[in-house]
């Protein structure tokens, strides 16, 4: 146990002192174990106990004494973590019970083992027990690392995603067993043919063996083909289902989620992480299942041929696996160093090429070449070391495999000489062993990729399980609305700045049949009111009412069909102009789209486009000008015939004449709808029926344009501070608007 646990502890411990505590504890326990064994084992034999029973009794007494001494030893050697103590207990149990378990197996199959039954107290046997235990821990730590709670949960969730297709996986398992069993026929019949050639008992055995091998091989190939087809089709269904579920979960999140998460991160979760998980499952899980089934079948056939030779092979495999991996670890570290060195050389090249004018100006071409050469020389030195370790890794890999084969042939030859195994059986066993070793290596190679799929699934399931912070969507769908909006004592702060209130106890009304304008300097809270009215966010206190009912009680699609928004910088999608106007609606006629475009004064320029209403607007409407995008967005709102129309500076990119025409068209229908306008231009303010002036997140005054001008207060100053040369967002005395408010 010493070699394996020492490596484990040093890897898991954060510092040197905790890492050294484990070897010291093990040394104390090993000395105690040797003393107990030398005293206890002869005593039991003197009492006349049956050898196997005495072996088990001494092992259990050793385990109890060592477990009892572990706590005092850990107190004398501070620095041991709970995880290291757990590893020590497991190591002690393995070391103490390994010998009696192995001896019992040999006795059960009728193999005499007097050297083990009567030699358990020898130094050689104890040392072998500790060596095998340490080797097992090393293999476990290197290839089967501990799975944390989150990974266990993700693996469980991943398995649950496969449940709808469990019948398909059952069918895959059936064909997988048939295919693996069919592959076992070639080594088996090869041994049969060897026995026939040596004994020449049955001349017809050769032909029948060849036919049987051909039949099993063809059957195995057909089963593998069917298995792959069913498996790949199943995994594609699972990938489509998971990716659709992730996208559905994301689009239903609250807007605050999109404010705090980068779009690239969200897209990466939906595409990259989902693809990584699906690819790893599709390819690597298939390979893992295939190798695992081969290992089980091969081991079963090996055990049927020779139990002792199988145990001998299993005992040697960890040794030939650890030695190459030891050098592979150094090789991988050097490969990472080489890549880092190349990156530094590339940084020098990029810096030089991007600053060539400065380099030429100071005549430092030779200096940069010398600097680049130094970086390349560092890379060259690392490359030489990498090549050396690669050669050592390949040499140890080949040598260990060769030693395994030679050892098996040597031990197998002795079994053939003793008559315990036939010559053909040894040939079959060697062929099985070659496939068994390859399958084990494939398992160890595939496992990290499956673990990678589990890691990627953690991020995917994090989005799938996330619950929106908004309250549950309502169900109210009245047949008729009065379109009366009321802000009642609303206080709100954005999620990114929860301690900075943007609205402070705001109250005002938007009545049907009127045009209500929100006026104020930048960062006054105008756009925030619109965002709350659109249910993008939930106020910290207060309520927003529609016809006296909180807006969150209305059904989502119904509410947004009655309350439409046109923002200052509308977003169009990469599809036709007609599809952009009818966005979110189904079965909309071209005539209805054209009528909405006429109301928005957009029909004329749309028909002048190359493909008319079928013209592609481009990504985010990039094929249209700012004014054209605004008019298409207005048409997109008007086609819904909303009861509440919100214009967030929606005509800022239009000239005065077009703006006047749009206002005439929109305001002409104001008698049967409520219109809320975010006003910056004096002309927009003067057309409103009522104006609500915001300042610092508070409503400072409210009334008609004439009433507010006569007061000569905030609105009067705001109106007369406007200048044709000053942009609508640059009001004197204003402050820079927050990121979400702009």
PDB file of N, CA, C and O in Angstrom, residues 562-592:
ATOM      1  N   UNK A 562     -51.481  42.415 -26.957  1.00  0.00           N
ATOM      2  CA  UNK A 562     -52.229  43.628 -26.651  1.00  0.00           C
ATOM      3  C   UNK A 562     -51.328  44.807 -26.297  1.00  0.00           C
ATOM      4  O   UNK A 562     -51.762  45.956 -26.382  1.00  0.00           O
ATOM      5  N   UNK A 563     -50.104  44.525 -25.896  1.00  0.00           N
ATOM      6  CA  UNK A 563     -49.147  45.569 -25.536  1.00  0.00           C
ATOM      7  C   UNK A 563     -47.940  45.418 -26.452  1.00  0.00           C
ATOM      8  O   UNK A 563     -47.185  44.449 -26.340  1.00  0.00           O
ATOM      9  N   UNK A 564     -47.757  46.355 -27.382  1.00  0.00           N
ATOM     10  CA  UNK A 564     -46.687  46.256 -28.380  1.00  0.00           C
ATOM     11  C   UNK A 564     -45.681  47.376 -28.173  1.00  0.00           C
ATOM     12  O   UNK A 564     -46.037  48.505 -27.819  1.00  0.00           O
ATOM     13  N   UNK A 565     -44.411  47.056 -28.425  1.00  0.00           N
ATOM     14  CA  UNK A 565     -43.311  47.995 -28.217  1.00  0.00           C
ATOM     15  C   UNK A 565     -42.551  48.220 -29.515  1.00  0.00           C
ATOM     16  O   UNK A 565     -42.281  47.280 -30.258  1.00  0.00           O
ATOM     17  N   UNK A 566     -42.187  49.483 -29.757  1.00  0.00           N
ATOM     18  CA  UNK A 566     -41.258  49.842 -30.829  1.00  0.00           C
ATOM     19  C   UNK A 566     -40.123  50.609 -30.163  1.00  0.00           C
ATOM     20  O   UNK A 566     -40.337  51.702 -29.630  1.00  0.00           O
ATOM     21  N   UNK A 567     -38.934  50.027 -30.177  1.00  0.00           N
ATOM     22  CA  UNK A 567     -37.805  50.644 -29.487  1.00  0.00           C
ATOM     23  C   UNK A 567     -37.039  51.575 -30.420  1.00  0.00           C
ATOM     24  O   UNK A 567     -37.248  51.592 -31.634  1.00  0.00           O
ATOM     25  N   UNK A 568     -36.135  52.336 -29.833  1.00  0.00           N
ATOM     26  CA  UNK A 568     -35.355  53.302 -30.605  1.00  0.00           C
ATOM     27  C   UNK A 568     -34.436  52.597 -31.595  1.00  0.00           C
ATOM     28  O   UNK A 568     -34.237  53.068 -32.710  1.00  0.00           O
ATOM     29  N   UNK A 569     -33.868  51.477 -31.182  1.00  0.00           N
ATOM     30  CA  UNK A 569     -33.002  50.688 -32.054  1.00  0.00           C
ATOM     31  C   UNK A 569     -33.610  49.301 -32.194  1.00  0.00           C
ATOM     32  O   UNK A 569     -33.185  48.349 -31.556  1.00  0.00           O
ATOM     33  N   UNK A 570     -34.634  49.164 -33.043  1.00  0.00           N
ATOM     34  CA  UNK A 570     -35.325  47.881 -33.162  1.00  0.00           C
ATOM     35  C   UNK A 570     -34.421  46.817 -33.774  1.00  0.00           C
ATOM     36  O   UNK A 570     -33.528  47.111 -34.567  1.00  0.00           O
ATOM     37  N   UNK A 571     -34.662  45.594 -33.375  1.00  0.00           N
ATOM     38  CA  UNK A 571     -33.898  44.456 -33.887  1.00  0.00           C
ATOM     39  C   UNK A 571     -34.753  43.702 -34.893  1.00  0.00           C
ATOM     40  O   UNK A 571     -35.857  43.263 -34.572  1.00  0.00           O
ATOM     41  N   UNK A 572     -34.240  43.592 -36.113  1.00  0.00           N
ATOM     42  CA  UNK A 572     -34.878  42.764 -37.136  1.00  0.00           C
ATOM     43  C   UNK A 572     -34.079  41.473 -37.285  1.00  0.00           C
ATOM     44  O   UNK A 572     -32.919  41.390 -36.889  1.00  0.00           O
ATOM     45  N   UNK A 573     -34.722  40.479 -37.875  1.00  0.00           N
ATOM     46  CA  UNK A 573     -34.095  39.168 -37.998  1.00  0.00           C
ATOM     47  C   UNK A 573     -33.686  38.915 -39.444  1.00  0.00           C
ATOM     48  O   UNK A 573     -34.198  39.549 -40.382  1.00  0.00           O
ATOM     49  N   UNK A 574     -32.771  37.977 -39.610  1.00  0.00           N
ATOM     50  CA  UNK A 574     -32.238  37.664 -40.939  1.00  0.00           C
ATOM     51  C   UNK A 574     -33.249  36.831 -41.712  1.00  0.00           C
ATOM     52  O   UNK A 574     -33.077  35.633 -41.932  1.00  0.00           O
ATOM     53  N   UNK A 575     -34.308  37.488 -42.105  1.00  0.00           N
ATOM     54  CA  UNK A 575     -35.360  36.868 -42.900  1.00  0.00           C
ATOM     55  C   UNK A 575     -36.028  37.965 -43.721  1.00  0.00           C
ATOM     56  O   UNK A 575     -35.626  39.121 -43.659  1.00  0.00           O
ATOM     57  N   UNK A 576     -37.044  37.649 -44.476  1.00  0.00           N
ATOM     58  CA  UNK A 576     -37.645  38.641 -45.364  1.00  0.00           C
ATOM     59  C   UNK A 576     -38.332  39.746 -44.566  1.00  0.00           C
ATOM     60  O   UNK A 576     -38.659  39.579 -43.385  1.00  0.00           O
ATOM     61  N   UNK A 577     -38.538  40.900 -45.243  1.00  0.00           N
ATOM     62  CA  UNK A 577     -39.224  42.021 -44.606  1.00  0.00           C
ATOM     63  C   UNK A 577     -40.637  41.614 -44.198  1.00  0.00           C
ATOM     64  O   UNK A 577     -41.118  41.969 -43.113  1.00  0.00           O
ATOM     65  N   UNK A 578     -41.300  40.845 -45.046  1.00  0.00           N
ATOM     66  CA  UNK A 578     -42.661  40.394 -44.730  1.00  0.00           C
ATOM     67  C   UNK A 578     -42.667  39.536 -43.472  1.00  0.00           C
ATOM     68  O   UNK A 578     -43.532  39.694 -42.597  1.00  0.00           O
ATOM     69  N   UNK A 579     -41.705  38.623 -43.349  1.00  0.00           N
ATOM     70  CA  UNK A 579     -41.635  37.768 -42.167  1.00  0.00           C
ATOM     71  C   UNK A 579     -41.295  38.575 -40.923  1.00  0.00           C
ATOM     72  O   UNK A 579     -41.747  38.246 -39.820  1.00  0.00           O
ATOM     73  N   UNK A 580     -40.516  39.643 -41.070  1.00  0.00           N
ATOM     74  CA  UNK A 580     -40.204  40.496 -39.926  1.00  0.00           C
ATOM     75  C   UNK A 580     -41.441  41.238 -39.442  1.00  0.00           C
ATOM     76  O   UNK A 580     -41.649  41.396 -38.238  1.00  0.00           O
ATOM     77  N   UNK A 581     -42.251  41.709 -40.365  1.00  0.00           N
ATOM     78  CA  UNK A 581     -43.471  42.427 -39.964  1.00  0.00           C
ATOM     79  C   UNK A 581     -44.457  41.473 -39.293  1.00  0.00           C
ATOM     80  O   UNK A 581     -45.111  41.822 -38.305  1.00  0.00           O
ATOM     81  N   UNK A 582     -44.551  40.234 -39.810  1.00  0.00           N
ATOM     82  CA  UNK A 582     -45.490  39.248 -39.259  1.00  0.00           C
ATOM     83  C   UNK A 582     -44.842  38.401 -38.176  1.00  0.00           C
ATOM     84  O   UNK A 582     -45.365  37.337 -37.834  1.00  0.00           O
ATOM     85  N   UNK A 583     -43.739  38.859 -37.615  1.00  0.00           N
ATOM     86  CA  UNK A 583     -42.984  38.062 -36.636  1.00  0.00           C
ATOM     87  C   UNK A 583     -43.852  37.711 -35.422  1.00  0.00           C
ATOM     88  O   UNK A 583     -44.501  38.562 -34.825  1.00  0.00           O
ATOM     89  N   UNK A 584     -43.867  36.420 -35.076  1.00  0.00           N
ATOM     90  CA  UNK A 584     -44.623  35.959 -33.925  1.00  0.00           C
ATOM     91  C   UNK A 584     -46.079  35.666 -34.208  1.00  0.00           C
ATOM     92  O   UNK A 584     -46.797  35.216 -33.317  1.00  0.00           O
ATOM     93  N   UNK A 585     -46.539  35.920 -35.435  1.00  0.00           N
ATOM     94  CA  UNK A 585     -47.927  35.653 -35.809  1.00  0.00           C
ATOM     95  C   UNK A 585     -47.974  34.498 -36.798  1.00  0.00           C
ATOM     96  O   UNK A 585     -47.021  34.237 -37.532  1.00  0.00           O
ATOM     97  N   UNK A 586     -49.094  33.803 -36.829  1.00  0.00           N
ATOM     98  CA  UNK A 586     -49.266  32.674 -37.732  1.00  0.00           C
ATOM     99  C   UNK A 586     -50.377  32.967 -38.728  1.00  0.00           C
ATOM    100  O   UNK A 586     -51.377  33.607 -38.408  1.00  0.00           O
ATOM    101  N   UNK A 587     -50.182  32.459 -39.950  1.00  0.00           N
ATOM    102  CA  UNK A 587     -51.199  32.570 -41.012  1.00  0.00           C
ATOM    103  C   UNK A 587     -51.621  34.026 -41.231  1.00  0.00           C
ATOM    104  O   UNK A 587     -52.813  34.377 -41.188  1.00  0.00           O
ATOM    105  N   UNK A 588     -50.628  34.883 -41.453  1.00  0.00           N
ATOM    106  CA  UNK A 588     -50.904  36.297 -41.725  1.00  0.00           C
ATOM    107  C   UNK A 588     -50.859  36.508 -43.233  1.00  0.00           C
ATOM    108  O   UNK A 588     -49.880  36.139 -43.899  1.00  0.00           O
ATOM    109  N   UNK A 589     -51.893  37.126 -43.770  1.00  0.00           N
ATOM    110  CA  UNK A 589     -51.960  37.344 -45.216  1.00  0.00           C
ATOM    111  C   UNK A 589     -51.037  38.474 -45.631  1.00  0.00           C
ATOM    112  O   UNK A 589     -50.706  39.365 -44.840  1.00  0.00           O
ATOM    113  N   UNK A 590     -50.622  38.447 -46.888  1.00  0.00           N
ATOM    114  CA  UNK A 590     -49.763  39.501 -47.427  1.00  0.00           C
ATOM    115  C   UNK A 590     -50.477  40.844 -47.422  1.00  0.00           C
ATOM    116  O   UNK A 590     -49.859  41.892 -47.189  1.00  0.00           O
ATOM    117  N   UNK A 591     -51.795  40.822 -47.624  1.00  0.00           N
ATOM    118  CA  UNK A 591     -52.568  42.064 -47.613  1.00  0.00           C
ATOM    119  C   UNK A 591     -52.520  42.729 -46.240  1.00  0.00           C
ATOM    120  O   UNK A 591     -52.355  43.952 -46.135  1.00  0.00           O
ATOM    121  N   UNK A 592     -52.631  41.911 -45.196  1.00  0.00           N
ATOM    122  CA  UNK A 592     -52.579  42.458 -43.837  1.00  0.00           C
ATOM    123  C   UNK A 592     -51.200  43.037 -43.536  1.00  0.00           C
ATOM    124  O   UNK A 592     -51.080  44.078 -42.880  1.00  0.00           O
TER     125      UNK A 592
END
